[in-house]
Tab-separated table of C-alpha atoms in Angstrom:
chain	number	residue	atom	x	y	z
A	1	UNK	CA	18.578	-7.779	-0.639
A	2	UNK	CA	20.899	-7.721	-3.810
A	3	UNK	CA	19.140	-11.390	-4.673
A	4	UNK	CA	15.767	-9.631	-4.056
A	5	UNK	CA	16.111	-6.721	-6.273
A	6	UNK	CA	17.794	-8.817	-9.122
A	7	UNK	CA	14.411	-10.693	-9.003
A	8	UNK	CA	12.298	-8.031	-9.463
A	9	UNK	CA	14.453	-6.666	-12.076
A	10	UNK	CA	14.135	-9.998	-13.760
A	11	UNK	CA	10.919	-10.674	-13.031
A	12	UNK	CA	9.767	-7.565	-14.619
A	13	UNK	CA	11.986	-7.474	-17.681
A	14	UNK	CA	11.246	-11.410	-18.436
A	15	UNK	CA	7.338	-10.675	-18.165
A	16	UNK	CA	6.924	-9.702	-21.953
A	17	UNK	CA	8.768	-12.664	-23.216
A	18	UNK	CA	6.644	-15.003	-20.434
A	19	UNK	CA	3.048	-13.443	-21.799
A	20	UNK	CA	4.733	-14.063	-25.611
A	21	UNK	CA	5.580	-17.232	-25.346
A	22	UNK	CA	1.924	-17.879	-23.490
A	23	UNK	CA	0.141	-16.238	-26.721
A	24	UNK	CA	2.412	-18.608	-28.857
A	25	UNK	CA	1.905	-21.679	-27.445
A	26	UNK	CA	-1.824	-20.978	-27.991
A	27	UNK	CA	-1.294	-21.339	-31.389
A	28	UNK	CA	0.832	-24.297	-31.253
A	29	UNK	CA	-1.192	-27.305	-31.163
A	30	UNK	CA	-1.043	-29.684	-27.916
A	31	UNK	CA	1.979	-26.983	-26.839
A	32	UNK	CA	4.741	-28.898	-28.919
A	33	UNK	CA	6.100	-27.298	-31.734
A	34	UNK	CA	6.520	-29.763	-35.693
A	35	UNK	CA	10.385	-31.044	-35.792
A	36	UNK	CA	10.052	-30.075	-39.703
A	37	UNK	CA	9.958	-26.191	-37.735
A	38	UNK	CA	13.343	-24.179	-38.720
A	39	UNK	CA	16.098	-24.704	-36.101
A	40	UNK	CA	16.166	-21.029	-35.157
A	41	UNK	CA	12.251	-20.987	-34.421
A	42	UNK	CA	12.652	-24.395	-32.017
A	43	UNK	CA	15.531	-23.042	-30.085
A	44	UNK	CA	13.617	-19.633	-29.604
A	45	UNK	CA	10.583	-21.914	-28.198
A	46	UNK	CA	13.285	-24.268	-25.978
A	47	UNK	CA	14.388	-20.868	-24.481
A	48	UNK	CA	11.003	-19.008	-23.792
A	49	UNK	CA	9.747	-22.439	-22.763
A	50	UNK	CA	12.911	-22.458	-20.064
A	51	UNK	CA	12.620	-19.104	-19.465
A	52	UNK	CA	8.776	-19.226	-18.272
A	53	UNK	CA	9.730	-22.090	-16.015
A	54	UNK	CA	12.348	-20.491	-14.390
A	55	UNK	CA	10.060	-16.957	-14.503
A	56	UNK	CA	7.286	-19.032	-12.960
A	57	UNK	CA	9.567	-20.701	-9.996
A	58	UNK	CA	11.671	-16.921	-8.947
A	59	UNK	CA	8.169	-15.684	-8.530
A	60	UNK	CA	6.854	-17.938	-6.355
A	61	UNK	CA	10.149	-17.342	-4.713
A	62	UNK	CA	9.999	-13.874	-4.566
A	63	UNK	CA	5.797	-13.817	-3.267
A	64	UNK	CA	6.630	-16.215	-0.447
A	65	UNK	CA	10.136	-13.492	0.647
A	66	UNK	CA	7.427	-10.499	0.345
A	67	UNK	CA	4.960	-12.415	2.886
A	68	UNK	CA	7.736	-13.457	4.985
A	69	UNK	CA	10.141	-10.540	4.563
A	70	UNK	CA	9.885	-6.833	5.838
A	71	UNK	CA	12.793	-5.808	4.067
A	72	UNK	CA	11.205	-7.527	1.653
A	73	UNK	CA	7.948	-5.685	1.441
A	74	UNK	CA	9.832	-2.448	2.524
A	75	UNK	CA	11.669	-2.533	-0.979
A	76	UNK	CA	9.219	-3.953	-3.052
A	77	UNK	CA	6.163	-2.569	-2.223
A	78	UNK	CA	7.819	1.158	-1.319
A	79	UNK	CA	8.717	0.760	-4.949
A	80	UNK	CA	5.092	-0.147	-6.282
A	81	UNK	CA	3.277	1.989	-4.156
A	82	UNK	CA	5.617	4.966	-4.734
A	83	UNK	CA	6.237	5.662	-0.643
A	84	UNK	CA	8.677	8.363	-0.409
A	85	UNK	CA	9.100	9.173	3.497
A	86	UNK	CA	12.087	11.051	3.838
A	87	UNK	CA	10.903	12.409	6.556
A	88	UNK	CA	8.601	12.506	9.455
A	89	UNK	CA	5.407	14.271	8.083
A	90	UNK	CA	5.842	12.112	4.954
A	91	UNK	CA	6.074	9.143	7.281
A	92	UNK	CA	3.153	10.960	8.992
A	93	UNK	CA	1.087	10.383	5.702
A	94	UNK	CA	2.494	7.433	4.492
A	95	UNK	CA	0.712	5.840	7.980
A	96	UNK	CA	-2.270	7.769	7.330
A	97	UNK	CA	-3.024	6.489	3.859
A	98	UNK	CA	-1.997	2.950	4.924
A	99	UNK	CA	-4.661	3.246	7.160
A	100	UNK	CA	-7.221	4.609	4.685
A	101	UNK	CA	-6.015	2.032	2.381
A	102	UNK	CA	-5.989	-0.562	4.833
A	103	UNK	CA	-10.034	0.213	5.854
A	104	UNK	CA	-11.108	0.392	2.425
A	105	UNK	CA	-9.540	-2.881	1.749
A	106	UNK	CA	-11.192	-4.363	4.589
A	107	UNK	CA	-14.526	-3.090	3.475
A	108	UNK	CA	-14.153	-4.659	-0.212
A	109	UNK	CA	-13.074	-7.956	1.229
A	110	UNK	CA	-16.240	-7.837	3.235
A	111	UNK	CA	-18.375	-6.869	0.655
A	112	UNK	CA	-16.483	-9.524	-1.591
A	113	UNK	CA	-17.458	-12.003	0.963
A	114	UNK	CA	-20.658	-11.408	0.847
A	115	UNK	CA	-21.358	-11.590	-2.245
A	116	UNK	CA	-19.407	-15.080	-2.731
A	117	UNK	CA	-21.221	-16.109	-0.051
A	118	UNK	CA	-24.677	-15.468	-0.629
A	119	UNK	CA	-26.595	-16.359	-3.465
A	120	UNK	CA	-29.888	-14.097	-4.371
A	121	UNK	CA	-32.539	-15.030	-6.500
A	122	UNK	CA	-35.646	-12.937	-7.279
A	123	UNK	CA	-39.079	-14.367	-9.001
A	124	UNK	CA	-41.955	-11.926	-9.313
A	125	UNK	CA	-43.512	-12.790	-5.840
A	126	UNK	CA	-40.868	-13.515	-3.829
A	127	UNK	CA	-36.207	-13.075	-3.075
A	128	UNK	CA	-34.538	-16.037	-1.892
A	129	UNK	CA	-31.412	-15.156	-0.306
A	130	UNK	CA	-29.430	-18.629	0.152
A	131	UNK	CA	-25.892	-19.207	1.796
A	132	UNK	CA	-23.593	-20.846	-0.448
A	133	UNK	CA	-19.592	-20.489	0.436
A	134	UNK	CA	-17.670	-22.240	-1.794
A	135	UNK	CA	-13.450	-21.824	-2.515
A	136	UNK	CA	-13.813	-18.511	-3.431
A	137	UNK	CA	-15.396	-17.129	-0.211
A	138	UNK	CA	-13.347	-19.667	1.471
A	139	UNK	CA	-9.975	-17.636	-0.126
A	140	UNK	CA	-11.571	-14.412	0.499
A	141	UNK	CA	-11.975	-14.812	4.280
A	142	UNK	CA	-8.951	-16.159	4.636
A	143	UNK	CA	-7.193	-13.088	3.156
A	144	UNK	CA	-9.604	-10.999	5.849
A	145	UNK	CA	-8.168	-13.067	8.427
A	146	UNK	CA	-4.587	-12.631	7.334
A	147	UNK	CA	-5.599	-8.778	7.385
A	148	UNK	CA	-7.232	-8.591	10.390
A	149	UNK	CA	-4.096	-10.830	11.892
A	150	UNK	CA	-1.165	-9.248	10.353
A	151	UNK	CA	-2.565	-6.117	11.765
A	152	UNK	CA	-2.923	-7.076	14.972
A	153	UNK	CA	0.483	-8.516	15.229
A	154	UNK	CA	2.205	-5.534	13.799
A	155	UNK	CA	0.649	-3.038	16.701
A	156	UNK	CA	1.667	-5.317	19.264
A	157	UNK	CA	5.180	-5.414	17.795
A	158	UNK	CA	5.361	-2.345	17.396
A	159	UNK	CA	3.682	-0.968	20.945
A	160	UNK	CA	6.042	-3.608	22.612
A	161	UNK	CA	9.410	-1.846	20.813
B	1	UNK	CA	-11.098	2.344	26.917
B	2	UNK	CA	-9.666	5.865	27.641
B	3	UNK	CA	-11.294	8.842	25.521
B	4	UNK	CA	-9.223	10.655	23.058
B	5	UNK	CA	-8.236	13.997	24.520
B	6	UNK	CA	-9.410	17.478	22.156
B	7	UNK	CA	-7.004	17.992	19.923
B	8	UNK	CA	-5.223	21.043	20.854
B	9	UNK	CA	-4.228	24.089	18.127
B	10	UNK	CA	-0.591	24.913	17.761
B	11	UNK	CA	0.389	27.909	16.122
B	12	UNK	CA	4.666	28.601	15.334
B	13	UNK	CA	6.410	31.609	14.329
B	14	UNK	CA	8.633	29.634	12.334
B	15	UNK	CA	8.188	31.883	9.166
B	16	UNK	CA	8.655	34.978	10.978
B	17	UNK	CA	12.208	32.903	12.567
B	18	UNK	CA	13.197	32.141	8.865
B	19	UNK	CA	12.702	35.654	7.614
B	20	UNK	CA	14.716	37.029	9.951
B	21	UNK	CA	17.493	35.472	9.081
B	22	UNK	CA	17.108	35.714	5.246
B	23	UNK	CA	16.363	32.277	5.135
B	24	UNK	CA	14.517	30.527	2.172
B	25	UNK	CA	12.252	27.543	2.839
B	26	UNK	CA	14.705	24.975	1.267
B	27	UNK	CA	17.813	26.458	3.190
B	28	UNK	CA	15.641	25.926	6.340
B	29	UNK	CA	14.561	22.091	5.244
B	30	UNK	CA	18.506	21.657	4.918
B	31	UNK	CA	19.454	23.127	7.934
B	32	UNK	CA	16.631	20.794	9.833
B	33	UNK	CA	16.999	18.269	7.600
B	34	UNK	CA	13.638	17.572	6.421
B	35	UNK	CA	11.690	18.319	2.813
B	36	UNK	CA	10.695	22.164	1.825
B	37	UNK	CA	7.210	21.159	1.895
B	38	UNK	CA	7.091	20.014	5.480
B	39	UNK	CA	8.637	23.391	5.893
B	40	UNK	CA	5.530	24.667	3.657
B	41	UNK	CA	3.175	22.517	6.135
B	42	UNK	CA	4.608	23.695	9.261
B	43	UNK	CA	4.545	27.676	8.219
B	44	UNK	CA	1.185	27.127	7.318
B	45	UNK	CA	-0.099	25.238	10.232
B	46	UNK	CA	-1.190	22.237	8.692
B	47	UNK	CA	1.181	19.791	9.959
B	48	UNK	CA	2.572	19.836	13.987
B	49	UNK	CA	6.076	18.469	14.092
B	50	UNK	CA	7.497	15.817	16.255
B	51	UNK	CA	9.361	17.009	19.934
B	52	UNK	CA	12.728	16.180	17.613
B	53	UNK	CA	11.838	17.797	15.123
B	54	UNK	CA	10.720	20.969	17.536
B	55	UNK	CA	13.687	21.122	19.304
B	56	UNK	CA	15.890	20.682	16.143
B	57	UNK	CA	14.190	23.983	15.052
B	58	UNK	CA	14.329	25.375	18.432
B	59	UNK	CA	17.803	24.828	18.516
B	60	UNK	CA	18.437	26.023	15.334
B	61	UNK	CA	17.137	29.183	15.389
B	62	UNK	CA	18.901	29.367	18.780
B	63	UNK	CA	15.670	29.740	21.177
B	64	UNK	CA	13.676	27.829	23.062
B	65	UNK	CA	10.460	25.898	22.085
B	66	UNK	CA	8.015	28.181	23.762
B	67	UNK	CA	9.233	31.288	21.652
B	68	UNK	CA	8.268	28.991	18.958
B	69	UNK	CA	5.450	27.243	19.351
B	70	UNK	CA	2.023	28.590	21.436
B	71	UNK	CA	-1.437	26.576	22.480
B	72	UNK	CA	-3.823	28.984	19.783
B	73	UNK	CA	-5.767	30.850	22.674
């Protein structure tokens, strides 16, 4: 838990020197900076450049601990949502916005789905509505299936306990 | 699939409890230990406590849990 919260301190004080150096090497042609550059400006760029890559790699770290993790998503996601139970009728509505949350979510995907889906085109005389799924609906329902799954598997946890 | 059952109202006399004793809403969240505005919720009616929590307060005020809490008639 101590690694955990040292990489979301990290990743969240690093994240202004990772969108910096992103801007920067925009300018920079083909990403590498002149050798005639000052000495100061290259080792600046050799440790933003490190610094992204390591930024990059404790992130993906951190997403796949915060799908794998409860404590994980307890502390993280307590912390970004602002959940304060302390006690039972906060718990109470903690469960009962999850739930809105959680509905409304599953509507959007839905809709989402549907609209990556389908294409629609309109002429004067007549609307063709044609199916086309490509990666994006492809991602999308597989993000409503994680929902619909994770859900699932979390009441029967939990009505099992 | 089993039909939910009408919701019943509850009314308490928690307030009335607290006042007798001179008791602010915060002194009775610490005594229970829970926030002042669950004590705010549960004065006003809009939020039924747990059993635990009910007998805490029960057992606090020294009483039993039908002194406190009714079925709204």
């Amino acid at each position: 838990m101590k690694l955990l919260r040292f990489a979301q301190t990290y990743l969240l004080a690093a994240l202004p020197f990772v969108v910096g150096v992103s801007f920067w090497s925009d300018s920079v042609p083909e990403g590498k900076l002149s050798p005639e550059a000052p000495l100061a400006l290259r080792a600046l760029w050799e440790v933003l450049s490190w610094n992204l890559m390591l930024w990059f790699a404790v992130l993906i770290v951190f997403l796949v601990a915060l799908i794998m993790s409860t404590a994980a998503q307890e502390t993280t996601l307590r912390r970004i949502a602002n959940i304060r139970d302390r006690d039972e009728r906060e718990e109470f509505l903690t469960g009962q916005a999850a739930r809105v949350s959680y509905l409304s979510t599953l509507a959007a995907g839905i809709f989402l789905l549907f609209l990556s889906a389908f294409r629609f085109s309109a002429t004067s005389t007549k609307v063709t509505i044609s199916m086309q799924p490509d990666v994006k609906s492809a991602f999308v329902l597989a993000l409503l299936v994680w929902q619909l799954a994770s859900f699932r598997f979390a009441i029967r946890k939990l009505a099992a306990d | 699939m089993p039909r939910l059952a009408a919701k019943l109202e509850i009314e308490n006399r928690i307030q009335e409890f607290r006042q007798k004793l001179a008791l602010t809403q915060q002194d009775l969240a610490n005594a229970v230990d829970v926030t002042r505005a669950t004590v705010v919720a549960l004065e006003r009616g809009s939020y039924n406590p747990s059993l635990e929590l009910a007998f805490r307060l029960a057992k606090f005020f020294k009483t039993d849990i039908e002194s406190l809490f009714a079925v709204k008639k």
